[in-house]
Coordinates of N, CA, C and O (backbone and C1' of nucleotides) in Angstrom, one line a residue:
Chain A
M1 N 3.7 2.8 -5.7 CA 2.5 2.5 -5.0 C 2.7 1.1 -4.3 O 2.9 0.1 -4.9
A2 N 2.4 1.1 -3.0 CA 2.6 -0.1 -2.2 C 1.4 -1.0 -2.3 O 0.3 -0.5 -2.6
H3 N 1.6 -2.3 -2.1 CA 0.4 -3.2 -2.1 C 0.3 -3.9 -0.8 O 1.3 -4.2 -0.1
W4 N -0.9 -4.4 -0.4 CA -1.2 -4.9 0.9 C -2.1 -6.1 0.8 O -2.6 -6.4 -0.3
L5 N -2.3 -6.8 1.9 CA -3.3 -7.8 2.0 C -4.0 -7.7 3.3 O -3.4 -7.6 4.4
F6 N -5.3 -7.7 3.2 CA -6.2 -7.6 4.4 C -7.0 -8.9 4.6 O -7.6 -9.3 3.7
K7 N -6.9 -9.4 5.8 CA -7.5 -10.6 6.1 C -8.8 -10.3 6.9 O -8.9 -9.5 7.8
S8 N -9.9 -11.1 6.5 CA -11.1 -11.0 7.3 C -11.8 -12.3 7.2 O -11.9 -13.0 6.2
E9 N -12.4 -12.6 8.4 CA -13.3 -13.8 8.4 C -14.6 -13.4 7.8 O -15.2 -12.4 8.3
P10 N -15.1 -14.1 6.8 CA -16.3 -13.7 6.1 C -17.5 -13.6 7.1 O -18.4 -12.8 6.9
S11 N -17.4 -14.4 8.2 CA -18.6 -14.3 9.1 C -18.6 -13.0 9.9 O -19.7 -12.6 10.4
S12 N -17.5 -12.3 10.0 CA -17.5 -11.0 10.6 C -17.5 -9.9 9.7 O -18.2 -8.8 9.9
W13 N -16.8 -10.0 8.5 CA -16.9 -8.9 7.5 C -16.5 -9.6 6.2 O -15.3 -10.0 6.0
S14 N -17.4 -9.7 5.3 CA -17.1 -10.4 4.0 C -16.9 -9.4 2.8 O -17.2 -8.2 2.9
W15 N -16.4 -10.0 1.8 CA -16.2 -9.2 0.6 C -17.5 -8.6 0.1 O -17.6 -7.5 -0.4
D16 N -18.6 -9.4 0.2 CA -19.9 -8.9 -0.3 C -20.3 -7.7 0.5 O -20.9 -6.8 -0.1
E17 N -20.0 -7.7 1.8 CA -20.4 -6.5 2.6 C -19.5 -5.3 2.2 O -20.0 -4.2 2.2
Q18 N -18.2 -5.6 1.9 CA -17.3 -4.6 1.4 C -17.8 -3.9 0.1 O -17.8 -2.7 0.0
V19 N -18.3 -4.8 -0.8 CA -18.8 -4.3 -2.0 C -20.1 -3.5 -1.8 O -20.3 -2.4 -2.4
A20 N -20.9 -4.0 -0.9 CA -22.2 -3.3 -0.6 C -21.9 -1.9 0.0 O -22.8 -1.0 -0.1
A21 N -20.8 -1.7 0.6 CA -20.4 -0.4 1.2 C -20.1 0.6 0.2 O -20.1 1.8 0.4
G22 N -19.9 0.2 -1.0 CA -19.7 1.1 -2.2 C -18.6 2.0 -2.1 O -17.6 1.8 -1.5
E23 N -18.7 3.1 -2.8 CA -17.7 4.1 -3.0 C -17.3 4.8 -1.7 O -16.2 5.2 -1.5
A24 N -18.3 4.9 -0.8 CA -18.0 5.5 0.5 C -17.0 4.7 1.4 O -16.3 5.2 2.2
G25 N -17.0 3.3 1.1 CA -16.1 2.5 1.8 C -16.4 2.3 3.3 O -17.5 2.7 3.7
T26 N -15.5 1.7 4.0 CA -15.7 1.5 5.4 C -14.4 1.5 6.1 O -13.3 1.4 5.5
A27 N -14.4 1.8 7.4 CA -13.2 1.8 8.3 C -12.8 0.3 8.6 O -13.6 -0.5 8.9
W28 N -11.5 0.1 8.5 CA -11.0 -1.3 8.8 C -10.7 -1.3 10.2 O -9.5 -1.2 10.7
T29 N -11.7 -1.5 11.0 CA -11.5 -1.5 12.5 C -11.0 -2.8 13.0 O -11.0 -3.8 12.4
G30 N -10.5 -2.7 14.3 CA -10.2 -3.9 15.0 C -8.8 -4.4 15.0 O -8.5 -5.4 15.6
V31 N -7.9 -3.8 14.3 CA -6.5 -4.2 14.3 C -5.9 -3.9 15.7 O -5.9 -2.8 16.2
R32 N -5.3 -5.0 16.3 CA -4.8 -4.8 17.7 C -3.4 -5.4 17.8 O -3.0 -6.1 18.8
N33 N -2.7 -5.3 16.7 CA -1.3 -5.9 16.6 C -0.3 -4.8 16.1 O -0.6 -4.1 15.2
H34 N 0.8 -4.8 16.8 CA 1.7 -3.7 16.5 C 2.3 -3.7 15.1 O 2.4 -2.7 14.4
L35 N 2.6 -4.9 14.6 CA 3.1 -5.0 13.3 C 2.1 -4.6 12.2 O 2.3 -3.9 11.3
A36 N 0.9 -5.1 12.5 CA -0.3 -4.8 11.6 C -0.5 -3.3 11.6 O -0.7 -2.6 10.5
R37 N -0.4 -2.6 12.7 CA -0.5 -1.2 12.8 C 0.5 -0.5 12.0 O 0.3 0.5 11.4
K38 N 1.7 -1.0 12.1 CA 2.8 -0.3 11.4 C 2.5 -0.3 9.9 O 2.7 0.7 9.2
H39 N 1.9 -1.4 9.4 CA 1.5 -1.5 8.0 C 0.4 -0.5 7.7 O 0.4 0.2 6.6
L40 N -0.6 -0.4 8.6 CA -1.7 0.5 8.4 C -1.1 2.0 8.3 O -1.6 2.8 7.4
Q41 N -0.1 2.3 9.1 CA 0.4 3.6 9.1 C 1.2 3.9 7.9 O 1.3 5.1 7.5
A42 N 1.7 2.9 7.2 CA 2.5 3.1 6.0 C 1.7 3.2 4.8 O 2.1 3.6 3.7
M43 N 0.4 3.0 4.9 CA -0.5 3.0 3.7 C -0.8 4.5 3.3 O -0.9 5.4 4.1
R44 N -0.9 4.6 1.9 CA -1.1 5.9 1.4 C -2.4 5.9 0.5 O -2.7 4.8 0.0
L45 N -3.0 7.0 0.4 CA -4.2 7.1 -0.5 C -3.9 6.5 -1.9 O -2.9 6.8 -2.4
G46 N -4.8 5.7 -2.3 CA -4.6 5.1 -3.6 C -3.9 3.7 -3.6 O -3.9 3.0 -4.6
D47 N -3.3 3.4 -2.5 CA -2.7 2.1 -2.4 C -3.8 1.0 -2.5 O -4.9 1.2 -2.0
Q48 N -3.4 -0.1 -3.2 CA -4.4 -1.2 -3.3 C -3.9 -2.4 -2.6 O -2.8 -2.6 -2.3
G49 N -4.9 -3.2 -2.2 CA -4.6 -4.5 -1.5 C -5.5 -5.6 -1.9 O -6.6 -5.4 -2.5
F50 N -5.1 -6.8 -1.5 CA -6.0 -8.0 -1.7 C -6.9 -8.1 -0.5 O -6.5 -7.8 0.7
F51 N -8.1 -8.5 -0.7 CA -9.1 -8.8 0.3 C -9.1 -10.3 0.4 O -9.5 -11.0 -0.5
Y52 N -8.7 -10.8 1.6 CA -8.6 -12.3 1.8 C -9.6 -12.8 2.8 O -9.7 -12.3 3.9
H53 N -10.3 -13.9 2.4 CA -11.2 -14.5 3.4 C -10.5 -15.6 4.1 O -10.0 -16.6 3.5
S54 N -10.3 -15.4 5.4 CA -9.7 -16.5 6.2 C -10.7 -17.5 6.8 O -11.9 -17.2 6.8
N55 N -10.3 -18.6 7.2 CA -11.1 -19.6 7.8 C -12.1 -20.3 6.8 O -11.9 -21.4 6.3
E56 N -13.2 -19.5 6.4 CA -14.1 -20.0 5.4 C -13.7 -19.4 4.1 O -13.6 -18.2 4.0
G57 N -13.4 -20.2 3.1 CA -13.0 -19.7 1.8 C -11.5 -19.8 1.6 O -11.1 -20.4 0.7
K58 N -10.8 -19.2 2.6 CA -9.3 -19.2 2.5 C -8.8 -18.8 1.1 O -8.2 -19.6 0.4
A59 N -9.2 -17.6 0.6 CA -8.9 -17.2 -0.7 C -8.9 -15.7 -0.9 O -9.6 -15.0 -0.1
V60 N -8.1 -15.2 -1.8 CA -8.1 -13.8 -2.2 C -9.3 -13.7 -3.1 O -9.4 -14.3 -4.1
V61 N -10.3 -12.8 -2.6 CA -11.5 -12.7 -3.4 C -11.7 -11.3 -4.1 O -12.6 -11.2 -4.9
G62 N -10.9 -10.3 -3.7 CA -11.1 -9.0 -4.4 C -10.0 -8.1 -4.1 O -9.0 -8.4 -3.4
I63 N -10.1 -6.9 -4.8 CA -9.1 -5.8 -4.6 C -9.8 -4.7 -3.9 O -10.9 -4.3 -4.3
V64 N -9.1 -4.1 -2.9 CA -9.6 -2.9 -2.2 C -8.6 -1.8 -2.4 O -7.4 -2.0 -2.7
E65 N -9.1 -0.6 -2.1 CA -8.2 0.6 -2.2 C -8.3 1.5 -1.0 O -9.4 1.6 -0.4
V66 N -7.2 2.0 -0.6 CA -7.1 2.9 0.6 C -7.7 4.3 0.2 O -7.2 4.9 -0.7
I67 N -8.8 4.7 0.9 CA -9.4 5.9 0.6 C -9.3 6.9 1.7 O -9.7 8.1 1.6
R68 N -8.8 6.5 2.8 CA -8.4 7.4 3.9 C -7.3 6.9 4.7 O -7.3 5.7 5.0
E69 N -6.3 7.7 4.9 CA -5.1 7.2 5.6 C -5.3 7.1 7.1 O -6.3 7.6 7.6
Y70 N -4.3 6.5 7.7 CA -4.4 6.1 9.2 C -5.0 7.2 10.1 O -4.5 8.4 10.1
Y71 N -5.9 6.8 10.9 CA -6.5 7.7 11.9 C -7.0 6.8 13.1 O -7.1 5.6 12.9
P72 N -7.3 7.4 14.2 CA -7.6 6.6 15.4 C -8.8 5.7 15.2 O -9.8 6.1 14.7
D73 N -8.7 4.5 15.8 CA -9.8 3.5 15.7 C -10.6 3.7 17.0 O -10.2 3.4 18.1
H74 N -11.8 4.2 16.7 CA -12.7 4.5 17.8 C -13.2 3.3 18.6 O -13.8 3.4 19.7
T75 N -13.0 2.1 18.0 CA -13.4 0.9 18.7 C -12.3 0.4 19.7 O -12.5 -0.6 20.4
D76 N -11.2 1.1 19.7 CA -10.1 0.7 20.6 C -10.2 1.4 21.9 O -9.8 2.6 21.9
P77 N -10.5 0.8 23.0 CA -10.6 1.5 24.3 C -9.3 2.1 24.8 O -9.3 3.1 25.6
T78 N -8.2 1.5 24.4 CA -6.9 2.0 24.9 C -6.4 3.3 24.1 O -5.5 4.0 24.5
G79 N -7.0 3.5 22.9 CA -6.6 4.6 22.1 C -5.3 4.4 21.4 O -4.7 5.3 20.8
R80 N -4.7 3.2 21.4 CA -3.4 3.0 20.9 C -3.4 2.6 19.4 O -2.4 2.7 18.8
F81 N -4.5 2.2 19.0 CA -4.5 1.7 17.6 C -5.4 2.5 16.7 O -6.3 3.2 17.1
G82 N -5.1 2.4 15.4 CA -5.8 3.2 14.4 C -6.3 2.3 13.3 O -6.2 1.1 13.3
M83 N -6.7 3.0 12.2 CA -7.3 2.2 11.1 C -7.2 3.1 9.8 O -6.9 4.3 9.9
V84 N -7.5 2.5 8.7 CA -7.7 3.2 7.4 C -9.1 2.9 6.9 O -9.7 2.0 7.4
D85 N -9.5 3.7 5.9 CA -10.8 3.4 5.2 C -10.5 2.7 3.9 O -9.5 3.1 3.2
L86 N -11.3 1.7 3.6 CA -11.1 0.9 2.3 C -12.4 0.9 1.6 O -13.5 0.9 2.1
K87 N -12.2 0.9 0.2 CA -13.4 0.6 -0.6 C -13.1 -0.5 -1.6 O -11.9 -0.7 -1.9
A88 N -14.1 -1.3 -2.0 CA -13.9 -2.3 -2.9 C -13.7 -1.8 -4.3 O -14.3 -0.8 -4.7
V89 N -12.7 -2.3 -5.0 CA -12.4 -1.9 -6.4 C -13.0 -2.8 -7.4 O -13.8 -2.5 -8.3
E90 N -12.6 -4.1 -7.3 CA -13.1 -5.1 -8.2 C -12.9 -6.5 -7.6 O -12.0 -6.7 -6.8
P91 N -13.8 -7.4 -8.0 CA -13.7 -8.8 -7.5 C -12.6 -9.5 -8.3 O -12.3 -9.2 -9.4
M92 N -12.0 -10.6 -7.7 CA -11.2 -11.5 -8.5 C -12.2 -12.3 -9.4 O -13.1 -12.9 -8.8
P93 N -12.0 -12.3 -10.7 CA -12.9 -13.2 -11.5 C -12.8 -14.6 -11.1 O -13.8 -15.3 -11.1
E94 N -11.6 -15.0 -10.6 CA -11.4 -16.4 -10.1 C -10.7 -16.2 -8.7 O -9.6 -15.8 -8.7
P95 N -11.4 -16.6 -7.6 CA -10.7 -16.5 -6.3 C -9.4 -17.2 -6.3 O -9.4 -18.3 -6.8
V96 N -8.4 -16.7 -5.7 CA -7.1 -17.3 -5.6 C -7.0 -18.0 -4.2 O -6.9 -17.3 -3.2
T97 N -7.1 -19.3 -4.1 CA -7.1 -20.0 -2.9 C -5.7 -20.0 -2.2 O -4.7 -20.0 -2.9
L98 N -5.7 -20.2 -0.9 CA -4.5 -20.4 -0.2 C -3.7 -21.6 -0.8 O -2.5 -21.6 -0.9
E99 N -4.5 -22.6 -1.2 CA -3.9 -23.8 -1.8 C -3.1 -23.5 -3.1 O -2.0 -23.9 -3.3
A100 N -3.8 -22.6 -3.9 CA -3.1 -22.2 -5.1 C -1.9 -21.4 -4.9 O -0.9 -21.5 -5.6
I101 N -1.9 -20.5 -3.9 CA -0.8 -19.7 -3.5 C 0.4 -20.6 -3.1 O 1.5 -20.4 -3.5
K102 N 0.0 -21.6 -2.2 CA 1.1 -22.5 -1.7 C 1.7 -23.3 -2.8 O 2.9 -23.7 -2.7
A103 N 0.9 -23.5 -3.9 CA 1.4 -24.3 -5.0 C 2.4 -23.6 -5.9 O 3.1 -24.2 -6.7
Q104 N 2.5 -22.3 -5.7 CA 3.4 -21.4 -6.5 C 4.7 -21.2 -5.8 O 4.8 -20.5 -4.8
P105 N 5.8 -21.8 -6.4 CA 7.1 -21.6 -5.7 C 7.5 -20.1 -5.5 O 8.1 -19.8 -4.5
E106 N 7.1 -19.3 -6.5 CA 7.4 -17.9 -6.4 C 6.7 -17.2 -5.2 O 7.1 -16.1 -4.9
L107 N 5.7 -17.8 -4.7 CA 4.9 -17.1 -3.7 C 5.2 -17.7 -2.3 O 4.5 -17.4 -1.3
A108 N 6.3 -18.5 -2.2 CA 6.6 -19.2 -1.0 C 7.0 -18.2 0.2 O 6.8 -18.6 1.3
D109 N 7.4 -17.0 -0.2 CA 7.8 -16.1 0.8 C 6.8 -15.1 1.2 O 7.0 -14.1 1.9
M110 N 5.6 -15.3 0.6 CA 4.5 -14.3 1.0 C 4.3 -14.4 2.5 O 4.3 -15.4 3.1
V111 N 4.0 -13.2 3.0 CA 3.7 -13.2 4.5 C 2.5 -14.1 4.8 O 2.5 -14.7 5.9
L112 N 1.6 -14.2 3.9 CA 0.4 -15.0 4.1 C 0.9 -16.5 4.5 O 0.2 -17.2 5.3
I113 N 2.0 -16.9 3.9 CA 2.5 -18.2 4.1 C 3.4 -18.3 5.4 O 3.3 -19.1 6.2
R114 N 4.3 -17.2 5.5 CA 5.3 -17.3 6.5 C 4.8 -16.8 7.9 O 5.3 -17.2 8.9
N115 N 3.8 -15.9 7.9 CA 3.3 -15.4 9.1 C 1.8 -15.3 9.0 O 1.2 -14.2 8.9
S116 N 1.2 -16.5 8.9 CA -0.2 -16.6 8.5 C -1.2 -15.8 9.5 O -2.3 -15.6 9.2
R117 N -0.7 -15.5 10.7 CA -1.6 -14.9 11.7 C -1.7 -13.4 11.5 O -2.6 -12.8 12.1
L118 N -0.8 -12.8 10.8 CA -0.8 -11.4 10.7 C -2.0 -10.9 9.8 O -2.1 -11.4 8.7
S119 N -2.7 -10.0 10.4 CA -4.0 -9.6 9.7 C -3.9 -8.6 8.6 O -4.8 -8.5 7.8
V120 N -2.8 -7.8 8.7 CA -2.6 -6.8 7.6 C -1.1 -7.0 7.2 O -0.2 -6.9 8.0
Q121 N -1.0 -7.3 5.9 CA 0.4 -7.7 5.4 C 0.8 -6.9 4.2 O 0.0 -6.5 3.4
P122 N 2.1 -6.7 4.1 CA 2.6 -6.1 2.9 C 2.7 -7.2 1.8 O 2.9 -8.3 2.1
V123 N 2.5 -6.7 0.5 CA 2.6 -7.7 -0.6 C 3.6 -7.0 -1.6 O 3.5 -5.8 -1.9
T124 N 4.6 -7.8 -2.1 CA 5.6 -7.2 -3.0 C 5.0 -7.0 -4.4 O 3.9 -7.6 -4.7
D125 N 5.6 -6.2 -5.2 CA 5.1 -6.0 -6.6 C 5.0 -7.3 -7.3 O 4.0 -7.5 -8.1
E126 N 6.0 -8.1 -7.2 CA 6.0 -9.4 -7.9 C 4.8 -10.3 -7.4 O 4.1 -10.9 -8.2
E127 N 4.6 -10.4 -6.1 CA 3.5 -11.2 -5.6 C 2.2 -10.6 -6.0 O 1.3 -11.4 -6.4
W128 N 2.1 -9.3 -6.1 CA 0.9 -8.6 -6.5 C 0.6 -9.1 -8.0 O -0.6 -9.4 -8.3
R129 N 1.5 -9.0 -8.8 CA 1.4 -9.4 -10.2 C 0.9 -10.8 -10.4 O 0.0 -11.1 -11.1
I130 N 1.6 -11.7 -9.7 CA 1.4 -13.1 -9.8 C 0.0 -13.5 -9.3 O -0.8 -14.2 -10.0
V131 N -0.4 -13.0 -8.1 CA -1.7 -13.3 -7.6 C -2.8 -12.8 -8.4 O -3.8 -13.4 -8.7
R132 N -2.6 -11.5 -8.9 CA -3.6 -11.0 -9.8 C -3.8 -11.8 -11.1 O -5.0 -12.1 -11.5
R133 N -2.7 -12.3 -11.6 CA -2.8 -13.1 -12.8 C -3.5 -14.4 -12.5 O -4.4 -14.9 -13.3
L134 N -3.2 -15.0 -11.4 CA -3.8 -16.3 -11.0 C -5.4 -16.1 -10.8 O -6.1 -17.0 -11.1
G135 N -5.7 -14.9 -10.4 CA -7.1 -14.6 -10.2 C -7.9 -14.1 -11.5 O -9.0 -13.8 -11.4
G136 N -7.1 -14.1 -12.6 CA -7.8 -13.7 -13.9 C -7.9 -12.2 -14.1 O -8.6 -11.8 -15.0
L137 N -7.0 -11.4 -13.4 CA -7.0 -10.0 -13.7 C -5.8 -9.6 -14.6 O -4.9 -10.3 -14.6
Chain B
dG1 P -17.2 -28.8 18.1 O5' -16.0 -29.5 18.8 C5' -15.7 -30.8 18.3 C4' -14.2 -31.0 18.2 C3' -13.4 -30.4 19.3 O3' -12.4 -31.3 19.6 C1' -12.7 -29.5 17.3
dC2 P -11.5 -31.2 20.9 O5' -10.1 -31.1 20.1 C5' -9.8 -32.1 19.1 C4' -8.5 -31.7 18.4 C3' -7.5 -31.2 19.4 O3' -6.2 -31.9 19.2 C1' -7.7 -29.6 17.7
dC3 P -5.1 -31.9 20.2 O5' -4.1 -30.8 19.6 C5' -3.7 -31.0 18.2 C4' -3.0 -29.7 17.8 C3' -2.1 -29.1 18.9 O3' -0.9 -28.6 18.2 C1' -3.5 -27.5 18.1
dA4 P 0.5 -29.0 18.8 O5' 1.5 -28.2 17.8 C5' 1.1 -28.2 16.4 C4' 1.4 -26.8 15.8 C3' 2.6 -26.1 16.4 O3' 3.3 -25.5 15.4 C1' 0.7 -24.8 16.7
dA5 P 4.6 -24.7 15.7 O5' 4.1 -23.2 15.6 C5' 3.4 -22.7 14.4 C4' 3.1 -21.3 14.6 C3' 4.2 -20.4 15.2 O3' 4.2 -19.2 14.4 C1' 2.2 -20.2 16.5
dC6 P 5.4 -18.2 14.6 O5' 4.7 -17.1 15.5 C5' 3.5 -16.6 15.1 C4' 2.9 -15.8 16.2 C3' 3.9 -15.0 17.0 O3' 3.3 -13.7 17.1 C1' 2.4 -16.1 18.4
dG7 P 4.2 -12.4 17.2 O5' 3.3 -11.5 18.1 C5' 1.9 -11.4 17.7 C4' 1.1 -11.0 18.9 C3' 1.7 -10.0 19.8 O3' 0.8 -9.0 20.1 C1' 1.2 -11.9 21.1
dT8 P 1.1 -7.8 21.1 O5' 0.5 -8.2 22.5 C5' -0.9 -8.7 22.5 C4' -1.2 -9.0 23.9 C3' -0.8 -7.9 24.9 O3' -1.9 -7.7 25.8 C1' 0.0 -10.0 25.6
dT9 P -1.9 -6.5 26.9 O5' -1.9 -7.3 28.2 C5' -2.8 -8.5 28.4 C4' -2.3 -9.2 29.6 C3' -2.0 -8.3 30.8 O3' -2.9 -8.7 31.9 C1' -0.3 -9.9 30.5
dG10 P -3.0 -7.8 33.2 O5' -2.0 -8.5 34.2 C5' -2.2 -9.9 34.4 C4' -1.0 -10.4 35.2 C3' -0.6 -9.4 36.4 O3' -0.2 -10.2 37.5 C1' 1.2 -9.8 35.0
dG11 P -0.4 -9.6 38.9 O5' 0.5 -10.6 39.8 C5' 0.5 -12.0 39.5 C4' 1.9 -12.6 39.6 C3' 2.6 -12.1 40.9 O3' 3.2 -13.2 41.5 C1' 3.9 -11.7 38.9
dC12 P 3.8 -13.2 43.0 O5' 5.3 -12.9 42.8 C5' 6.2 -14.0 42.3 C4' 7.5 -13.4 41.8 C3' 8.1 -12.5 42.8 O3' 9.0 -13.3 43.6 C1' 8.4 -11.7 40.5
Chain C
dG1 P 14.5 -3.0 30.7 O5' 14.7 -4.2 31.7 C5' 15.9 -4.9 31.7 C4' 15.5 -6.4 32.0 C3' 15.0 -7.1 30.7 O3' 15.5 -8.4 30.8 C1' 13.4 -7.2 32.4
dC2 P 15.5 -9.4 29.6 O5' 14.9 -10.6 30.3 C5' 15.5 -11.1 31.5 C4' 14.6 -12.1 32.2 C3' 14.1 -13.1 31.2 O3' 14.3 -14.4 31.9 C1' 12.3 -12.1 32.4
dC3 P 14.3 -15.8 31.0 O5' 12.8 -16.3 31.3 C5' 12.4 -16.5 32.6 C4' 10.9 -16.7 32.7 C3' 10.4 -17.6 31.5 O3' 9.4 -18.4 32.1 C1' 9.2 -15.6 31.6
dA4 P 9.5 -20.0 31.9 O5' 8.2 -20.5 32.7 C5' 8.0 -20.0 34.0 C4' 6.5 -19.7 34.2 C3' 5.6 -20.7 33.5 O3' 4.5 -20.9 34.4 C1' 5.1 -18.6 32.6
dA5 P 3.3 -22.0 34.1 O5' 2.1 -21.0 33.8 C5' 1.8 -20.0 34.7 C4' 0.6 -19.2 34.0 C3' -0.5 -20.0 33.4 O3' -1.7 -19.5 33.8 C1' 0.4 -18.5 31.8
dC6 P -3.1 -20.3 33.5 O5' -3.6 -19.4 32.4 C5' -3.7 -18.0 32.5 C4' -3.9 -17.4 31.2 C3' -5.0 -18.1 30.4 O3' -6.0 -17.2 30.2 C1' -3.1 -17.4 29.0
dG7 P -7.4 -17.6 29.5 O5' -7.3 -16.8 28.2 C5' -7.1 -15.4 28.2 C4' -7.0 -14.8 26.8 C3' -8.1 -15.4 25.9 O3' -8.5 -14.3 25.1 C1' -5.9 -15.9 25.0
dT8 P -9.7 -14.5 24.0 O5' -8.8 -14.6 22.7 C5' -7.9 -13.5 22.4 C4' -7.3 -13.7 21.0 C3' -8.3 -14.1 20.0 O3' -8.0 -13.3 18.8 C1' -6.5 -15.6 20.1
dT9 P -9.0 -13.3 17.6 O5' -8.0 -13.9 16.4 C5' -6.7 -13.4 16.3 C4' -6.0 -14.4 15.5 C3' -6.7 -14.8 14.2 O3' -5.9 -14.5 13.1 C1' -5.9 -16.7 15.3
dG10 P -6.5 -14.5 11.6 O5' -6.3 -16.0 11.2 C5' -4.9 -16.5 11.0 C4' -5.0 -17.9 10.7 C3' -6.1 -18.3 9.7 O3' -5.5 -19.3 8.8 C1' -6.4 -19.6 11.6
dG11 P -6.0 -19.5 7.4 O5' -5.3 -20.8 7.0 C5' -3.9 -21.0 7.4 C4' -3.6 -22.4 7.8 C3' -4.2 -23.4 6.9 O3' -3.3 -24.5 6.7 C1' -5.1 -23.8 9.0
dC12 P -3.4 -25.5 5.5 O5' -4.1 -26.8 6.2 C5' -3.3 -27.5 7.1 C4' -4.2 -28.4 7.9 C3' -5.2 -29.2 7.0 O3' -4.6 -30.4 6.6 C1' -6.1 -28.5 9.1

DNA sequence: GCCAACGTTGGC
DNA sequence: GCCAACGTTGGC
């Protein structure tokens, strides 16, 4: 099972809103980057990912799960991009800040650090384990 | 609010 | 197909 990281500015879509969407989840609209799209296409039902708040917060705040695989993003006028559906699984008991991630030598190669602008990122099994542990899971 | 990094666009 | 100009993202 692969792991991922989804970035969102809380002012446009926050963890609280994701939780409020419940079991039905929501479509992760708005990805307009080819590499991010490649990651969306590689996602499978049941894959889990980190929900990261960018700008305000700058922390991993929860775990989400893929509940629908890649399909066209109706908000994309060009029709070139797609999306997946996500639902909230559980919050991090302790948000894992960007600062805390940077402080971990084992996490120096995380895409979050190396290519901070990418909005949908792969997370290795080891990174998954370490960040979960930092967050108290 | 600034600016570096990076992706995209469009003229040639 | 190259590359300058431009827009956006996101950390600081």
